[in-house]
PDB file of N, CA and C in Angstrom:
ATOM      1  N   MET A   1     102.945  93.777 104.938  1.00 83.00           N
ATOM      2  CA  MET A   1     103.147  94.882 105.115  1.00 83.00           C
ATOM      3  C   MET A   1     103.286  95.892 103.962  1.00 83.00           C
ATOM      4  N   PRO A   2     102.477  97.127 103.548  1.00 89.00           N
ATOM      5  CA  PRO A   2     102.757  97.650 102.441  1.00 89.00           C
ATOM      6  C   PRO A   2     104.276  98.352 102.543  1.00 89.00           C
ATOM      7  N   VAL A   3     104.963  98.395 101.594  1.00 93.00           N
ATOM      8  CA  VAL A   3     106.415  98.826 101.212  1.00 93.00           C
ATOM      9  C   VAL A   3     106.452  99.791  99.987  1.00 93.00           C
ATOM     10  N   VAL A   4     106.718 101.027 100.053  1.00 95.00           N
ATOM     11  CA  VAL A   4     106.956 101.869  98.824  1.00 95.00           C
ATOM     12  C   VAL A   4     108.328 102.242  98.902  1.00 95.00           C
ATOM     13  N   LEU A   5     108.919 102.212  97.677  1.00 94.00           N
ATOM     14  CA  LEU A   5     110.592 102.690  97.269  1.00 94.00           C
ATOM     15  C   LEU A   5     110.459 103.937  96.522  1.00 94.00           C
ATOM     16  N   LEU A   6     110.954 104.661  96.926  1.00 95.00           N
ATOM     17  CA  LEU A   6     111.071 106.020  96.563  1.00 95.00           C
ATOM     18  C   LEU A   6     112.638 106.551  95.963  1.00 95.00           C
ATOM     19  N   TRP A   7     112.973 107.133  95.044  1.00 94.00           N
ATOM     20  CA  TRP A   7     114.139 107.789  94.721  1.00 94.00           C
ATOM     21  C   TRP A   7     114.078 109.176  94.754  1.00 94.00           C
ATOM     22  N   LYS A   8     115.185 109.751  95.298  1.00 95.00           N
ATOM     23  CA  LYS A   8     115.154 111.153  95.504  1.00 95.00           C
ATOM     24  C   LYS A   8     115.656 111.911  94.299  1.00 95.00           C
ATOM     25  N   VAL A   9     114.867 112.722  93.760  1.00 92.00           N
ATOM     26  CA  VAL A   9     114.902 113.155  92.283  1.00 92.00           C
ATOM     27  C   VAL A   9     115.897 114.602  92.608  1.00 92.00           C
ATOM     28  N   ASP A  10     115.437 115.349  93.360  1.00 87.00           N
ATOM     29  CA  ASP A  10     116.187 116.426  93.911  1.00 87.00           C
ATOM     30  C   ASP A  10     116.190 116.749  95.509  1.00 87.00           C
ATOM     31  N   ASN A  11     116.327 117.930  95.838  1.00 85.00           N
ATOM     32  CA  ASN A  11     116.373 118.286  97.448  1.00 85.00           C
ATOM     33  C   ASN A  11     115.109 118.095  97.963  1.00 85.00           C
ATOM     34  N   ARG A  12     113.965 118.513  97.202  1.00 86.00           N
ATOM     35  CA  ARG A  12     112.764 118.636  97.671  1.00 86.00           C
ATOM     36  C   ARG A  12     111.703 117.464  96.917  1.00 86.00           C
ATOM     37  N   ARG A  13     112.130 116.489  96.181  1.00 95.00           N
ATOM     38  CA  ARG A  13     111.093 115.887  95.769  1.00 95.00           C
ATOM     39  C   ARG A  13     111.604 113.996  95.454  1.00 95.00           C
ATOM     40  N   TRP A  14     110.556 113.576  95.728  1.00 96.00           N
ATOM     41  CA  TRP A  14     110.786 111.999  95.789  1.00 96.00           C
ATOM     42  C   TRP A  14     109.821 111.381  94.794  1.00 96.00           C
ATOM     43  N   ASP A  15     110.384 110.568  93.936  1.00 94.00           N
ATOM     44  CA  ASP A  15     109.661 109.866  92.946  1.00 94.00           C
ATOM     45  C   ASP A  15     109.539 108.356  93.451  1.00 94.00           C
ATOM     46  N   GLU A  16     107.964 107.962  92.911  1.00 94.00           N
ATOM     47  CA  GLU A  16     107.967 106.493  93.579  1.00 94.00           C
ATOM     48  C   GLU A  16     108.398 105.536  92.376  1.00 94.00           C
ATOM     49  N   VAL A  17     109.173 104.722  93.022  1.00 91.00           N
ATOM     50  CA  VAL A  17     110.082 103.570  91.835  1.00 91.00           C
ATOM     51  C   VAL A  17     109.226 102.408  91.964  1.00 91.00           C
ATOM     52  N   GLY A  18     108.398 102.108  92.965  1.00 91.00           N
ATOM     53  CA  GLY A  18     107.743 100.731  93.098  1.00 91.00           C
ATOM     54  C   GLY A  18     106.902 100.463  94.331  1.00 91.00           C
ATOM     55  N   ARG A  19     106.180  99.651  94.348  1.00 92.00           N
ATOM     56  CA  ARG A  19     105.529  99.130  95.858  1.00 92.00           C
ATOM     57  C   ARG A  19     105.397  97.838  95.556  1.00 92.00           C
ATOM     58  N   GLY A  20     105.183  97.409  97.109  1.00 90.00           N
ATOM     59  CA  GLY A  20     105.341  95.748  97.362  1.00 90.00           C
ATOM     60  C   GLY A  20     104.736  95.686  98.411  1.00 90.00           C
ATOM     61  N   ARG A  21     104.478  94.425  98.909  1.00 89.00           N
ATOM     62  CA  ARG A  21     104.274  94.026 100.313  1.00 89.00           C
ATOM     63  C   ARG A  21     104.906  92.786 100.705  1.00 89.00           C
ATOM     64  N   THR A  22     105.271  92.976 101.931  1.00 87.00           N
ATOM     65  CA  THR A  22     106.165  91.754 102.498  1.00 87.00           C
ATOM     66  C   THR A  22     105.359  90.371 102.518  1.00 87.00           C
ATOM     67  N   ASP A  23     105.919  89.384 102.219  1.00 87.00           N
ATOM     68  CA  ASP A  23     105.635  87.940 101.853  1.00 87.00           C
ATOM     69  C   ASP A  23     105.651  87.386 103.329  1.00 87.00           C
ATOM     70  N   GLN A  24     105.251  86.234 103.413  1.00 86.00           N
ATOM     71  CA  GLN A  24     105.148  85.383 104.595  1.00 86.00           C
ATOM     72  C   GLN A  24     106.464  85.319 105.538  1.00 86.00           C
ATOM     73  N   ALA A  25     107.751  85.431 104.650  1.00 85.00           N
ATOM     74  CA  ALA A  25     108.840  85.469 105.265  1.00 85.00           C
ATOM     75  C   ALA A  25     109.297  86.822 105.623  1.00 85.00           C
ATOM     76  N   GLY A  26     108.391  87.853 105.261  1.00 82.00           N
ATOM     77  CA  GLY A  26     108.739  89.321 105.718  1.00 82.00           C
ATOM     78  C   GLY A  26     109.714  90.008 104.687  1.00 82.00           C
ATOM     79  N   ARG A  27     109.609  89.217 103.645  1.00 86.00           N
ATOM     80  CA  ARG A  27     110.314  90.152 102.284  1.00 86.00           C
ATOM     81  C   ARG A  27     109.635  90.727 101.246  1.00 86.00           C
ATOM     82  N   VAL A  28     110.055  91.689 101.015  1.00 89.00           N
ATOM     83  CA  VAL A  28     109.651  92.299  99.453  1.00 89.00           C
ATOM     84  C   VAL A  28     110.826  91.403  98.321  1.00 89.00           C
ATOM     85  N   ARG A  29     110.376  90.734  97.529  1.00 86.00           N
ATOM     86  CA  ARG A  29     111.266  89.884  96.912  1.00 86.00           C
ATOM     87  C   ARG A  29     111.850  90.928  95.471  1.00 86.00           C
ATOM     88  N   SER A  30     111.096  91.887  95.026  1.00 85.00           N
ATOM     89  CA  SER A  30     111.523  92.528  94.068  1.00 85.00           C
ATOM     90  C   SER A  30     110.726  93.884  93.822  1.00 85.00           C
ATOM     91  N   PHE A  31     111.433  95.106  93.684  1.00 84.00           N
ATOM     92  CA  PHE A  31     110.605  96.262  93.361  1.00 84.00           C
ATOM     93  C   PHE A  31     110.653  96.440  91.496  1.00 84.00           C
ATOM     94  N   GLY A  32     111.104  95.441  91.054  1.00 79.00           N
ATOM     95  CA  GLY A  32     111.318  95.635  89.459  1.00 79.00           C
ATOM     96  C   GLY A  32     112.504  95.346  88.698  1.00 79.00           C
ATOM     97  N   GLU A  33     112.617  95.477  87.811  1.00 77.00           N
ATOM     98  CA  GLU A  33     114.031  95.161  86.872  1.00 77.00           C
ATOM     99  C   GLU A  33     114.884  96.077  87.339  1.00 77.00           C
ATOM    100  N   PRO A  34     116.310  95.675  87.570  1.00 69.00           N
ATOM    101  CA  PRO A  34     117.311  96.365  88.093  1.00 69.00           C
ATOM    102  C   PRO A  34     117.621  97.483  86.962  1.00 69.00           C
ATOM    103  N   SER A  35     117.281  97.405  85.699  1.00 69.00           N
ATOM    104  CA  SER A  35     117.603  98.329  84.778  1.00 69.00           C
ATOM    105  C   SER A  35     117.105  99.430  84.762  1.00 69.00           C
ATOM    106  N   ARG A  36     115.916  99.549  85.700  1.00 77.00           N
ATOM    107  CA  ARG A  36     115.045 100.456  85.902  1.00 77.00           C
ATOM    108  C   ARG A  36     115.688 101.484  87.178  1.00 77.00           C
ATOM    109  N   PHE A  37     116.829 101.185  87.913  1.00 83.00           N
ATOM    110  CA  PHE A  37     117.532 102.057  88.635  1.00 83.00           C
ATOM    111  C   PHE A  37     118.560 102.710  88.500  1.00 83.00           C
ATOM    112  N   ALA A  38     118.754 103.859  88.953  1.00 88.00           N
ATOM    113  CA  ALA A  38     119.898 104.558  88.767  1.00 88.00           C
ATOM    114  C   ALA A  38     120.648 104.767  90.137  1.00 88.00           C
ATOM    115  N   PRO A  39     122.182 105.173  90.156  1.00 91.00           N
ATOM    116  CA  PRO A  39     122.715 105.443  91.494  1.00 91.00           C
ATOM    117  C   PRO A  39     121.877 106.389  92.154  1.00 91.00           C
ATOM    118  N   GLY A  40     121.825 106.647  93.473  1.00 92.00           N
ATOM    119  CA  GLY A  40     121.405 107.792  94.068  1.00 92.00           C
ATOM    120  C   GLY A  40     120.799 107.576  95.182  1.00 92.00           C
ATOM    121  N   THR A  41     119.825 108.130  96.000  1.00 94.00           N
ATOM    122  CA  THR A  41     119.415 107.881  97.258  1.00 94.00           C
ATOM    123  C   THR A  41     118.145 107.572  97.094  1.00 94.00           C
ATOM    124  N   TYR A  42     117.804 106.297  98.073  1.00 94.00           N
ATOM    125  CA  TYR A  42     116.416 105.754  97.964  1.00 94.00           C
ATOM    126  C   TYR A  42     115.883 105.978  99.368  1.00 94.00           C
ATOM    127  N   LYS A  43     114.269 105.685  99.279  1.00 95.00           N
ATOM    128  CA  LYS A  43     113.948 105.615 100.449  1.00 95.00           C
ATOM    129  C   LYS A  43     112.619 104.168 100.478  1.00 95.00           C
ATOM    130  N   LEU A  44     112.919 103.756 101.378  1.00 95.00           N
ATOM    131  CA  LEU A  44     112.016 102.478 101.892  1.00 95.00           C
ATOM    132  C   LEU A  44     110.981 103.066 102.697  1.00 95.00           C
ATOM    133  N   HIS A  45     109.644 103.009 102.260  1.00 96.00           N
ATOM    134  CA  HIS A  45     108.565 103.648 103.218  1.00 96.00           C
ATOM    135  C   HIS A  45     107.731 102.375 103.568  1.00 96.00           C
ATOM    136  N   PHE A  46     107.844 102.112 104.996  1.00 92.00           N
ATOM    137  CA  PHE A  46     106.857 101.132 105.424  1.00 92.00           C
ATOM    138  C   PHE A  46     105.703 101.614 106.082  1.00 92.00           C
ATOM    139  N   ASP A  47     104.367 101.004 105.817  1.00 90.00           N
ATOM    140  CA  ASP A  47     103.392 101.749 106.336  1.00 90.00           C
ATOM    141  C   ASP A  47     103.087 100.629 107.454  1.00 90.00           C
ATOM    142  N   MET A  48     103.403 100.852 108.408  1.00 88.00           N
ATOM    143  CA  MET A  48     102.939 100.012 109.872  1.00 88.00           C
ATOM    144  C   MET A  48     101.301  99.674 110.271  1.00 88.00           C
ATOM    145  N   SER A  49     100.895 100.479 109.453  1.00 83.00           N
ATOM    146  CA  SER A  49      99.229 100.209 109.594  1.00 83.00           C
ATOM    147  C   SER A  49      98.985  98.472 109.329  1.00 83.00           C
ATOM    148  N   GLY A  50      99.656  98.137 108.465  1.00 76.00           N
ATOM    149  CA  GLY A  50      99.580  96.932 108.304  1.00 76.00           C
ATOM    150  C   GLY A  50     100.349  95.618 108.677  1.00 76.00           C
ATOM    151  N   TYR A  51     100.628  95.981 110.035  1.00 77.00           N
ATOM    152  CA  TYR A  51     101.407  95.056 110.922  1.00 77.00           C
ATOM    153  C   TYR A  51     100.827  94.241 111.024  1.00 77.00           C
ATOM    154  N   PRO A  52     101.413  92.949 111.033  1.00 75.00           N
ATOM    155  CA  PRO A  52     100.655  91.551 111.058  1.00 75.00           C
ATOM    156  C   PRO A  52      99.608  91.193 112.107  1.00 75.00           C
ATOM    157  N   ASP A  53     100.122  91.793 113.377  1.00 77.00           N
ATOM    158  CA  ASP A  53      99.172  91.527 114.707  1.00 77.00           C
ATOM    159  C   ASP A  53      98.014  92.864 114.593  1.00 77.00           C
ATOM    160  N   ALA A  54      97.026  92.325 114.068  1.00 69.00           N
ATOM    161  CA  ALA A  54      95.841  93.362 113.757  1.00 69.00           C
ATOM    162  C   ALA A  54      95.397  94.064 115.503  1.00 69.00           C
ATOM    163  N   THR A  55      95.619  93.313 116.426  1.00 80.00           N
ATOM    164  CA  THR A  55      95.544  94.129 117.815  1.00 80.00           C
ATOM    165  C   THR A  55      96.783  95.015 118.264  1.00 80.00           C
ATOM    166  N   ALA A  56      97.628  94.887 117.620  1.00 78.00           N
ATOM    167  CA  ALA A  56      98.747  95.950 117.958  1.00 78.00           C
ATOM    168  C   ALA A  56      98.461  97.207 117.211  1.00 78.00           C
ATOM    169  N   LEU A  57      99.064  98.400 117.954  1.00 83.00           N
ATOM    170  CA  LEU A  57      98.763  99.819 117.681  1.00 83.00           C
ATOM    171  C   LEU A  57     100.374 100.164 117.507  1.00 83.00           C
ATOM    172  N   PRO A  58     100.885  99.836 116.488  1.00 86.00           N
ATOM    173  CA  PRO A  58     102.434 100.291 116.422  1.00 86.00           C
ATOM    174  C   PRO A  58     102.725 101.817 116.824  1.00 86.00           C
ATOM    175  N   PHE A  59     103.798 101.822 117.700  1.00 89.00           N
ATOM    176  CA  PHE A  59     104.137 103.274 118.259  1.00 89.00           C
ATOM    177  C   PHE A  59     104.455 104.209 117.020  1.00 89.00           C
ATOM    178  N   PHE A  60     105.297 103.409 116.135  1.00 89.00           N
ATOM    179  CA  PHE A  60     105.777 104.187 114.835  1.00 89.00           C
ATOM    180  C   PHE A  60     104.791 103.847 113.795  1.00 89.00           C
ATOM    181  N   PRO A  61     103.991 104.676 113.132  1.00 89.00           N
ATOM    182  CA  PRO A  61     103.190 104.448 112.408  1.00 89.00           C
ATOM    183  C   PRO A  61     103.580 104.363 111.080  1.00 89.00           C
ATOM    184  N   GLU A  62     104.587 104.700 110.650  1.00 93.00           N
ATOM    185  CA  GLU A  62     105.239 104.765 109.629  1.00 93.00           C
ATOM    186  C   GLU A  62     106.864 104.814 109.421  1.00 93.00           C
ATOM    187  N   ILE A  63     107.558 103.770 109.041  1.00 94.00           N
ATOM    188  CA  ILE A  63     109.086 103.788 108.914  1.00 94.00           C
ATOM    189  C   ILE A  63     109.561 104.110 107.874  1.00 94.00           C
ATOM    190  N   ASP A  64     110.641 105.012 107.746  1.00 96.00           N
ATOM    191  CA  ASP A  64     110.957 105.346 106.324  1.00 96.00           C
ATOM    192  C   ASP A  64     112.626 105.438 106.702  1.00 96.00           C
ATOM    193  N   LEU A  65     113.281 104.422 105.493  1.00 95.00           N
ATOM    194  CA  LEU A  65     114.964 104.151 105.719  1.00 95.00           C
ATOM    195  C   LEU A  65     115.228 104.671 104.258  1.00 95.00           C
ATOM    196  N   VAL A  66     116.137 105.893 104.543  1.00 95.00           N
ATOM    197  CA  VAL A  66     116.925 106.472 103.606  1.00 95.00           C
ATOM    198  C   VAL A  66     118.017 105.528 103.489  1.00 95.00           C
ATOM    199  N   SER A  67     118.821 105.516 102.082  1.00 93.00           N
ATOM    200  CA  SER A  67     120.042 104.949 101.871  1.00 93.00           C
ATOM    201  C   SER A  67     120.482 105.224 100.429  1.00 93.00           C
ATOM    202  N   ARG A  68     121.767 105.057 100.246  1.00 92.00           N
ATOM    203  CA  ARG A  68     122.530 105.407  99.022  1.00 92.00           C
ATOM    204  C   ARG A  68     122.600 104.127  98.202  1.00 92.00           C
ATOM    205  N   VAL A  69     122.222 104.267  97.009  1.00 89.00           N
ATOM    206  CA  VAL A  69     122.798 103.133  96.112  1.00 89.00           C
ATOM    207  C   VAL A  69     123.708 103.610  95.202  1.00 89.00           C
ATOM    208  N   THR A  70     124.912 102.756  95.252  1.00 89.00           N
ATOM    209  CA  THR A  70     125.831 103.290  94.500  1.00 89.00           C
ATOM    210  C   THR A  70     126.137 102.396  93.018  1.00 89.00           C
ATOM    211  N   ASP A  71     125.447 101.020  93.140  1.00 86.00           N
ATOM    212  CA  ASP A  71     125.586 100.126  92.109  1.00 86.00           C
ATOM    213  C   ASP A  71     124.301  99.586  92.212  1.00 86.00           C
ATOM    214  N   PRO A  72     123.299 100.509  90.998  1.00 79.00           N
ATOM    215  CA  PRO A  72     122.123  99.655  90.727  1.00 79.00           C
ATOM    216  C   PRO A  72     121.786  98.003  90.341  1.00 79.00           C
ATOM    217  N   ALA A  73     122.911  97.503  89.833  1.00 78.00           N
ATOM    218  CA  ALA A  73     122.596  96.170  89.725  1.00 78.00           C
ATOM    219  C   ALA A  73     123.027  94.913  90.805  1.00 78.00           C
ATOM    220  N   ALA A  74     123.320  95.750  91.843  1.00 80.00           N
ATOM    221  CA  ALA A  74     123.652  94.954  92.936  1.00 80.00           C
ATOM    222  C   ALA A  74     122.532  94.559  93.756  1.00 80.00           C
ATOM    223  N   ARG A  75     122.568  93.628  94.415  1.00 80.00           N
ATOM    224  CA  ARG A  75     121.534  93.180  95.369  1.00 80.00           C
ATOM    225  C   ARG A  75     121.658  93.966  96.950  1.00 80.00           C
ATOM    226  N   TYR A  76     120.311  94.707  97.234  1.00 82.00           N
ATOM    227  CA  TYR A  76     120.733  95.383  98.278  1.00 82.00           C
ATOM    228  C   TYR A  76     119.453  94.681  99.411  1.00 82.00           C
ATOM    229  N   HIS A  77     120.346  93.996 100.546  1.00 84.00           N
ATOM    230  CA  HIS A  77     119.584  93.391 101.462  1.00 84.00           C
ATOM    231  C   HIS A  77     119.406  94.515 102.674  1.00 84.00           C
ATOM    232  N   VAL A  78     117.840  94.650 102.863  1.00 88.00           N
ATOM    233  CA  VAL A  78     117.706  95.701 104.204  1.00 88.00           C
ATOM    234  C   VAL A  78     116.984  95.137 105.139  1.00 88.00           C
ATOM    235  N   PRO A  79     117.412  94.453 106.023  1.00 87.00           N
ATOM    236  CA  PRO A  79     116.728  93.932 107.043  1.00 87.00           C
ATOM    237  C   PRO A  79     115.986  94.844 107.983  1.00 87.00           C
ATOM    238  N   VAL A  80     114.745  94.536 108.120  1.00 88.00           N
ATOM    239  CA  VAL A  80     113.935  95.510 109.307  1.00 88.00           C
ATOM    240  C   VAL A  80     113.322  94.690 110.344  1.00 88.00           C
ATOM    241  N   VAL A  81     113.824  94.783 111.536  1.00 87.00           N
ATOM    242  CA  VAL A  81     113.044  93.926 112.482  1.00 87.00           C
ATOM    243  C   VAL A  81     112.250  95.052 113.184  1.00 87.00           C
ATOM    244  N   VAL A  82     111.025  94.611 113.341  1.00 86.00           N
ATOM    245  CA  VAL A  82     109.629  95.594 113.702  1.00 86.00           C
ATOM    246  C   VAL A  82     109.022  94.813 114.845  1.00 86.00           C
ATOM    247  N   SER A  83     108.513  95.406 115.734  1.00 85.00           N
ATOM    248  CA  SER A  83     107.804  95.343 116.857  1.00 85.00           C
ATOM    249  C   SER A  83     106.676  96.409 117.065  1.00 85.00           C
ATOM    250  N   PRO A  84     105.753  95.995 117.492  1.00 83.00           N
ATOM    251  CA  PRO A  84     104.635  97.442 117.726  1.00 83.00           C
ATOM    252  C   PRO A  84     105.582  98.492 118.568  1.00 83.00           C
ATOM    253  N   PHE A  85     106.642  98.292 119.297  1.00 87.00           N
ATOM    254  CA  PHE A  85     107.409  99.521 120.003  1.00 87.00           C
ATOM    255  C   PHE A  85     108.523  99.980 119.373  1.00 87.00           C
ATOM    256  N   GLY A  86     108.896  99.572 118.519  1.00 89.00           N
ATOM    257  CA  GLY A  86     110.204  99.722 117.720  1.00 89.00           C
ATOM    258  C   GLY A  86     110.741  99.208 116.643  1.00 89.00           C
ATOM    259  N   TYR A  87     111.963  99.582 116.022  1.00 92.00           N
ATOM    260  CA  TYR A  87     112.492  98.705 114.848  1.00 92.00           C
ATOM    261  C   TYR A  87     113.987  98.631 114.978  1.00 92.00           C
ATOM    262  N   SER A  88     114.832  97.952 114.333  1.00 94.00           N
ATOM    263  CA  SER A  88     115.945  97.965 113.934  1.00 94.00           C
ATOM    264  C   SER A  88     116.318  97.626 112.533  1.00 94.00           C
ATOM    265  N   THR A  89     117.529  98.262 112.185  1.00 92.00           N
ATOM    266  CA  THR A  89     117.715  97.910 110.719  1.00 92.00           C
ATOM    267  C   THR A  89     119.401  98.067 110.272  1.00 92.00           C
ATOM    268  N   TYR A  90     119.891  97.398 109.346  1.00 89.00           N
ATOM    269  CA  TYR A  90     121.259  97.144 108.814  1.00 89.00           C
ATOM    270  C   TYR A  90     121.181  97.020 107.498  1.00 89.00           C
ATOM    271  N   ARG A  91     122.138  96.994 106.865  1.00 88.00           N
ATOM    272  CA  ARG A  91     122.759  96.684 105.545  1.00 88.00           C
ATOM    273  C   ARG A  91     123.101  95.130 105.806  1.00 88.00           C
ATOM    274  N   GLY A  92     122.403  94.011 105.321  1.00 82.00           N
ATOM    275  CA  GLY A  92     122.725  92.627 105.090  1.00 82.00           C
ATOM    276  C   GLY A  92     123.887  92.557 104.130  1.00 82.00           C
ATOM    277  N   ASN A  93     124.168  91.122 104.143  1.00 72.00           N
ATOM    278  CA  ASN A  93     125.286  90.480 103.160  1.00 72.00           C
ATOM    279  C   ASN A  93     124.682  90.768 101.876  1.00 72.00           C
ATOM    280  N   ARG A  94     125.650  91.261 101.105  1.00 59.00           N
ATOM    281  CA  ARG A  94     125.289  91.212  99.347  1.00 59.00           C
ATOM    282  C   ARG A  94     125.071  89.734  98.810  1.00 59.00           C
ATOM    283  N   ARG A  95     125.802  89.074  99.529  1.00 56.00           N
ATOM    284  CA  ARG A  95     125.562  87.509  99.092  1.00 56.00           C
ATOM    285  C   ARG A  95     125.582  86.584 100.047  1.00 56.00           C
ATOM    286  N   ARG A  96     125.106  85.330  99.917  1.00 47.00           N
ATOM    287  CA  ARG A  96     124.959  84.466 100.946  1.00 47.00           C
ATOM    288  C   ARG A  96     126.034  83.776 101.491  1.00 47.00           C
ATOM    289  N   VAL A  97     126.447  84.032 102.694  1.00 44.00           N
ATOM    290  CA  VAL A  97     127.571  83.460 103.140  1.00 44.00           C
ATOM    291  C   VAL A  97     127.828  82.127 103.646  1.00 44.00           C
ATOM    292  N   ARG A  98     128.433  81.030 103.199  1.00 44.00           N
ATOM    293  CA  ARG A  98     128.238  79.952 104.055  1.00 44.00           C
ATOM    294  C   ARG A  98     128.962  79.901 105.318  1.00 44.00           C
ATOM    295  N   PRO A  99     128.278  79.336 106.383  1.00 44.00           N
ATOM    296  CA  PRO A  99     128.964  79.549 107.724  1.00 44.00           C
ATOM    297  C   PRO A  99     130.022  78.211 107.814  1.00 44.00           C
ATOM    298  N   SER A 100     130.993  78.599 108.364  1.00 41.00           N
ATOM    299  CA  SER A 100     132.324  77.758 108.665  1.00 41.00           C
ATOM    300  C   SER A 100     131.932  76.694 109.372  1.00 41.00           C
ATOM    301  N   PRO A 101     132.619  75.503 109.121  1.00 46.00           N
ATOM    302  CA  PRO A 101     132.146  74.217 110.322  1.00 46.00           C
ATOM    303  C   PRO A 101     132.714  74.466 111.466  1.00 46.00           C
ATOM    304  N   MET A 102     132.101  73.986 112.376  1.00 47.00           N
ATOM    305  CA  MET A 102     132.309  74.203 113.728  1.00 47.00           C
ATOM    306  C   MET A 102     133.393  73.202 114.390  1.00 47.00           C
ATOM    307  N   ARG A 103     134.402  73.749 114.838  1.00 45.00           N
ATOM    308  CA  ARG A 103     135.536  73.167 115.502  1.00 45.00           C
ATOM    309  C   ARG A 103     135.259  72.661 116.847  1.00 45.00           C
ATOM    310  N   THR A 104     135.813  71.359 117.075  1.00 44.00           N
ATOM    311  CA  THR A 104     135.765  71.077 118.344  1.00 44.00           C
ATOM    312  C   THR A 104     136.885  70.565 118.981  1.00 44.00           C
ATOM    313  N   GLY A 105     137.404  70.847 120.205  1.00 42.00           N
ATOM    314  CA  GLY A 105     138.854  70.637 120.549  1.00 42.00           C
ATOM    315  C   GLY A 105     138.946  69.298 121.223  1.00 42.00           C
TER     316      GLY A 105
END
């Protein structure tokens, strides 16, 4: 699925920072070097016409997610779960958390 990353320059203008496509795991691995980014407001634009199921006609033809970046060197994991009829998103973990062992009683 095509994804565009934009940076809010002022109250009326967005500049493109990078483009990517989701891979087989549904991830865009990188939009470029972290040194290219500054703190600010960013938008992820998903073109749903690239939805993997060619027979589906997504109800939302585009998804725009706007978020604030305070530390451009940090990893920002923003999962987006999509279907032809909706989507859900949240800010994921900044680092991989190891699950605790299950205790049995």
